[in-house]
């Protein structure tokens, strides 16, 4: 399922590259570097979260930090779901 969503996302991005006038020979490298950048960003984010959790564990605050992170992720996920289902955007970047 993840591969299917990734493929659809990549095809959508390839269409945008074509509409922007990127030469056909440069589209594959554009997709490759875009995806590599996304993966690198995800790894950096996970590393930062693990670092915060490690520091919170030192000060015996890992449970409140974990709970806050879970609530934050749930709130953001709900916001994105409602935004996409309702078909509107609040202009928040």
Short mmCIF file of N, CA and C in Angstrom, two decimals:
data_model
loop_
_atom_site.label_atom_id
_atom_site.label_comp_id
_atom_site.label_asym_id
_atom_site.label_seq_id
_atom_site.Cartn_x
_atom_site.Cartn_y
_atom_site.Cartn_z
N UNK A 1 0.82 -1.18 0.00
CA UNK A 1 0.00 0.00 0.00
C UNK A 1 0.88 1.25 0.00
N UNK A 2 1.92 1.22 0.81
CA UNK A 2 2.83 2.37 0.87
C UNK A 2 3.48 2.60 -0.50
N UNK A 3 3.88 1.51 -1.16
CA UNK A 3 4.50 1.64 -2.48
C UNK A 3 3.52 2.25 -3.47
N UNK A 4 2.25 1.89 -3.37
CA UNK A 4 1.24 2.45 -4.27
C UNK A 4 1.07 3.95 -4.06
N UNK A 5 1.00 4.37 -2.79
CA UNK A 5 0.90 5.80 -2.51
C UNK A 5 2.16 6.53 -2.97
N UNK A 6 3.30 5.91 -2.76
CA UNK A 6 4.55 6.53 -3.21
C UNK A 6 4.59 6.68 -4.72
N UNK A 7 4.11 5.65 -5.43
CA UNK A 7 4.08 5.72 -6.88
C UNK A 7 3.14 6.82 -7.36
N UNK A 8 1.95 6.91 -6.76
CA UNK A 8 1.02 7.97 -7.14
C UNK A 8 1.60 9.35 -6.86
N UNK A 9 2.26 9.49 -5.72
CA UNK A 9 2.88 10.77 -5.37
C UNK A 9 3.98 11.12 -6.37
N UNK A 10 4.79 10.13 -6.71
CA UNK A 10 5.87 10.36 -7.68
C UNK A 10 5.34 10.73 -9.05
N UNK A 11 4.26 10.07 -9.48
CA UNK A 11 3.67 10.40 -10.77
C UNK A 11 3.10 11.81 -10.77
N UNK A 12 2.49 12.19 -9.66
CA UNK A 12 1.98 13.56 -9.55
C UNK A 12 3.11 14.58 -9.61
N UNK A 13 4.20 14.27 -8.94
CA UNK A 13 5.34 15.19 -8.96
C UNK A 13 5.96 15.24 -10.34
N UNK A 14 6.00 14.11 -11.05
CA UNK A 14 6.54 14.08 -12.41
C UNK A 14 5.69 14.95 -13.32
N UNK A 15 4.38 14.94 -13.12
CA UNK A 15 3.49 15.79 -13.91
C UNK A 15 3.79 17.26 -13.64
N UNK A 16 4.03 17.60 -12.40
CA UNK A 16 4.35 18.99 -12.05
C UNK A 16 5.68 19.39 -12.71
N UNK A 17 6.66 18.49 -12.70
CA UNK A 17 7.94 18.80 -13.34
C UNK A 17 7.74 19.08 -14.83
N UNK A 18 6.89 18.29 -15.47
CA UNK A 18 6.61 18.50 -16.89
C UNK A 18 5.94 19.86 -17.10
N UNK A 19 4.97 20.19 -16.25
CA UNK A 19 4.26 21.47 -16.38
C UNK A 19 5.18 22.66 -16.12
N UNK A 20 6.21 22.46 -15.30
CA UNK A 20 7.16 23.53 -15.02
C UNK A 20 8.18 23.71 -16.14
N UNK A 21 8.16 22.79 -17.10
CA UNK A 21 9.07 22.90 -18.24
C UNK A 21 10.42 22.24 -18.03
N UNK A 22 10.52 21.33 -17.08
CA UNK A 22 11.77 20.61 -16.86
C UNK A 22 11.98 19.68 -18.05
N UNK A 23 13.18 19.69 -18.59
CA UNK A 23 13.51 18.87 -19.76
C UNK A 23 13.30 17.39 -19.43
N UNK A 24 12.84 16.61 -20.41
CA UNK A 24 12.60 15.18 -20.15
C UNK A 24 13.82 14.44 -19.61
N UNK A 25 15.00 14.80 -20.03
CA UNK A 25 16.21 14.13 -19.55
C UNK A 25 16.55 14.45 -18.11
N UNK A 26 15.97 15.52 -17.56
CA UNK A 26 16.25 15.93 -16.19
C UNK A 26 15.15 15.51 -15.21
N UNK A 27 14.06 14.93 -15.70
CA UNK A 27 12.94 14.56 -14.82
C UNK A 27 13.31 13.42 -13.88
N UNK A 28 14.02 12.42 -14.39
CA UNK A 28 14.38 11.28 -13.55
C UNK A 28 15.28 11.73 -12.40
N UNK A 29 16.27 12.57 -12.71
CA UNK A 29 17.15 13.04 -11.63
C UNK A 29 16.40 13.96 -10.68
N UNK A 30 15.46 14.75 -11.20
CA UNK A 30 14.64 15.60 -10.34
C UNK A 30 13.83 14.78 -9.37
N UNK A 31 13.21 13.70 -9.87
CA UNK A 31 12.44 12.82 -9.00
C UNK A 31 13.33 12.13 -7.97
N UNK A 32 14.49 11.67 -8.44
CA UNK A 32 15.42 10.97 -7.55
C UNK A 32 15.87 11.87 -6.41
N UNK A 33 16.30 13.09 -6.75
CA UNK A 33 16.79 13.99 -5.71
C UNK A 33 15.67 14.51 -4.81
N UNK A 34 14.48 14.68 -5.39
CA UNK A 34 13.33 15.08 -4.57
C UNK A 34 13.05 13.99 -3.53
N UNK A 35 12.96 12.75 -3.98
CA UNK A 35 12.67 11.65 -3.06
C UNK A 35 13.79 11.46 -2.05
N UNK A 36 15.04 11.61 -2.48
CA UNK A 36 16.17 11.50 -1.54
C UNK A 36 16.08 12.60 -0.48
N UNK A 37 15.69 13.79 -0.91
CA UNK A 37 15.53 14.89 0.05
C UNK A 37 14.42 14.64 1.04
N UNK A 38 13.31 14.09 0.57
CA UNK A 38 12.20 13.76 1.46
C UNK A 38 12.64 12.71 2.48
N UNK A 39 13.31 11.68 2.01
CA UNK A 39 13.77 10.62 2.93
C UNK A 39 14.78 11.16 3.93
N UNK A 40 15.69 12.01 3.48
CA UNK A 40 16.67 12.60 4.38
C UNK A 40 15.98 13.47 5.44
N UNK A 41 14.99 14.24 5.01
CA UNK A 41 14.23 15.06 5.95
C UNK A 41 13.52 14.22 6.99
N UNK A 42 12.95 13.09 6.56
CA UNK A 42 12.28 12.20 7.50
C UNK A 42 13.27 11.61 8.50
N UNK A 43 14.44 11.21 8.02
CA UNK A 43 15.46 10.67 8.92
C UNK A 43 15.93 11.71 9.93
N UNK A 44 16.11 12.95 9.48
CA UNK A 44 16.52 14.02 10.39
C UNK A 44 15.45 14.28 11.44
N UNK A 45 14.18 14.26 11.01
CA UNK A 45 13.09 14.48 11.95
C UNK A 45 13.05 13.38 13.00
N UNK A 46 13.13 12.13 12.57
CA UNK A 46 13.11 11.00 13.50
C UNK A 46 14.30 11.08 14.45
N UNK A 47 15.46 11.46 13.93
CA UNK A 47 16.65 11.61 14.77
C UNK A 47 16.44 12.69 15.83
N UNK A 48 15.83 13.80 15.43
CA UNK A 48 15.57 14.88 16.38
C UNK A 48 14.60 14.42 17.46
N UNK A 49 13.55 13.70 17.07
CA UNK A 49 12.58 13.21 18.05
C UNK A 49 13.24 12.22 19.01
N UNK A 50 14.05 11.32 18.47
CA UNK A 50 14.75 10.37 19.35
C UNK A 50 15.71 11.09 20.29
N UNK A 51 16.35 12.15 19.81
CA UNK A 51 17.23 12.94 20.67
C UNK A 51 16.47 13.62 21.79
N UNK A 52 15.31 14.19 21.47
CA UNK A 52 14.49 14.82 22.51
C UNK A 52 14.03 13.79 23.52
N UNK A 53 13.64 12.61 23.03
CA UNK A 53 13.19 11.56 23.95
C UNK A 53 14.34 11.08 24.84
N UNK A 54 15.55 11.02 24.29
CA UNK A 54 16.71 10.60 25.09
C UNK A 54 16.99 11.62 26.20
N UNK A 55 16.93 12.90 25.85
CA UNK A 55 17.16 13.95 26.84
C UNK A 55 16.04 13.93 27.88
N UNK A 56 14.80 13.73 27.43
CA UNK A 56 13.67 13.67 28.38
C UNK A 56 13.83 12.48 29.32
N UNK A 57 14.37 11.37 28.81
CA UNK A 57 14.59 10.19 29.65
C UNK A 57 15.62 10.45 30.73
N UNK A 58 16.62 11.26 30.41
CA UNK A 58 17.65 11.60 31.41
C UNK A 58 17.02 12.34 32.59
N UNK A 59 16.06 13.22 32.30
CA UNK A 59 15.42 14.02 33.33
C UNK A 59 14.12 13.39 33.84
N UNK A 60 13.92 12.12 33.48
CA UNK A 60 12.74 11.37 33.91
C UNK A 60 11.44 12.07 33.49
N UNK A 61 11.43 12.59 32.29
CA UNK A 61 10.25 13.26 31.73
C UNK A 61 9.79 12.59 30.43
N UNK A 62 10.21 11.36 30.19
CA UNK A 62 9.91 10.74 28.91
C UNK A 62 8.41 10.50 28.72
N UNK A 63 7.69 10.16 29.77
CA UNK A 63 6.25 9.89 29.62
C UNK A 63 5.47 11.15 29.25
N UNK A 64 5.65 12.29 29.93
CA UNK A 64 4.92 13.50 29.52
C UNK A 64 5.31 13.96 28.10
N UNK A 65 6.57 13.84 27.74
CA UNK A 65 7.01 14.25 26.40
C UNK A 65 6.40 13.32 25.36
N UNK A 66 6.38 12.02 25.65
CA UNK A 66 5.79 11.05 24.72
C UNK A 66 4.30 11.33 24.54
N UNK A 67 3.62 11.59 25.63
CA UNK A 67 2.18 11.87 25.56
C UNK A 67 1.91 13.16 24.76
N UNK A 68 2.70 14.20 24.99
CA UNK A 68 2.53 15.45 24.25
C UNK A 68 2.78 15.23 22.76
N UNK A 69 3.81 14.45 22.43
CA UNK A 69 4.11 14.17 21.03
C UNK A 69 2.97 13.39 20.38
N UNK A 70 2.39 12.44 21.08
CA UNK A 70 1.27 11.67 20.54
C UNK A 70 0.05 12.55 20.31
N UNK A 71 -0.27 13.42 21.26
CA UNK A 71 -1.39 14.34 21.07
C UNK A 71 -1.14 15.29 19.91
N UNK A 72 0.08 15.80 19.81
CA UNK A 72 0.41 16.71 18.71
C UNK A 72 0.26 16.01 17.37
N UNK A 73 0.77 14.78 17.26
CA UNK A 73 0.65 14.03 16.00
C UNK A 73 -0.81 13.76 15.67
N UNK A 74 -1.61 13.44 16.68
CA UNK A 74 -3.03 13.20 16.45
C UNK A 74 -3.77 14.44 16.00
N UNK A 75 -3.46 15.57 16.61
CA UNK A 75 -4.11 16.84 16.23
C UNK A 75 -3.74 17.21 14.80
N UNK A 76 -2.47 17.11 14.45
CA UNK A 76 -2.04 17.44 13.09
C UNK A 76 -2.67 16.49 12.09
N UNK A 77 -2.70 15.19 12.41
CA UNK A 77 -3.32 14.21 11.52
C UNK A 77 -4.80 14.49 11.30
N UNK A 78 -5.52 14.82 12.36
CA UNK A 78 -6.94 15.16 12.23
C UNK A 78 -7.14 16.41 11.40
N UNK A 79 -6.29 17.41 11.62
CA UNK A 79 -6.39 18.65 10.84
C UNK A 79 -6.20 18.36 9.36
N UNK A 80 -5.17 17.59 9.01
CA UNK A 80 -4.92 17.28 7.60
C UNK A 80 -6.04 16.45 7.00
N UNK A 81 -6.58 15.52 7.76
CA UNK A 81 -7.69 14.70 7.25
C UNK A 81 -8.91 15.57 6.97
N UNK A 82 -9.26 16.44 7.90
CA UNK A 82 -10.42 17.32 7.71
C UNK A 82 -10.17 18.27 6.55
N UNK A 83 -8.96 18.81 6.47
CA UNK A 83 -8.62 19.73 5.39
C UNK A 83 -8.78 19.06 4.03
N UNK A 84 -8.32 17.82 3.90
CA UNK A 84 -8.40 17.14 2.62
C UNK A 84 -9.82 16.69 2.30
N UNK A 85 -10.56 16.22 3.30
CA UNK A 85 -11.93 15.77 3.05
C UNK A 85 -12.81 16.96 2.72
N UNK A 86 -12.64 18.06 3.43
CA UNK A 86 -13.46 19.24 3.20
C UNK A 86 -13.02 19.98 1.93
N UNK A 87 -11.80 19.75 1.48
CA UNK A 87 -11.33 20.38 0.25
C UNK A 87 -11.01 21.85 0.36
N UNK A 88 -10.58 22.28 1.52
CA UNK A 88 -10.19 23.67 1.68
C UNK A 88 -8.85 23.77 2.36
N UNK A 89 -8.28 24.95 2.29
CA UNK A 89 -7.00 25.18 2.94
C UNK A 89 -7.10 26.49 3.72
N UNK A 90 -6.48 26.50 4.89
CA UNK A 90 -6.48 27.71 5.71
C UNK A 90 -5.30 28.62 5.40
N UNK A 91 -4.51 28.24 4.39
CA UNK A 91 -3.38 29.07 4.02
C UNK A 91 -2.21 28.93 4.95
N UNK A 92 -2.19 27.91 5.79
CA UNK A 92 -1.06 27.68 6.71
C UNK A 92 -0.03 26.85 5.97
N UNK A 93 1.19 27.35 5.92
CA UNK A 93 2.23 26.65 5.16
C UNK A 93 2.73 25.42 5.83
#
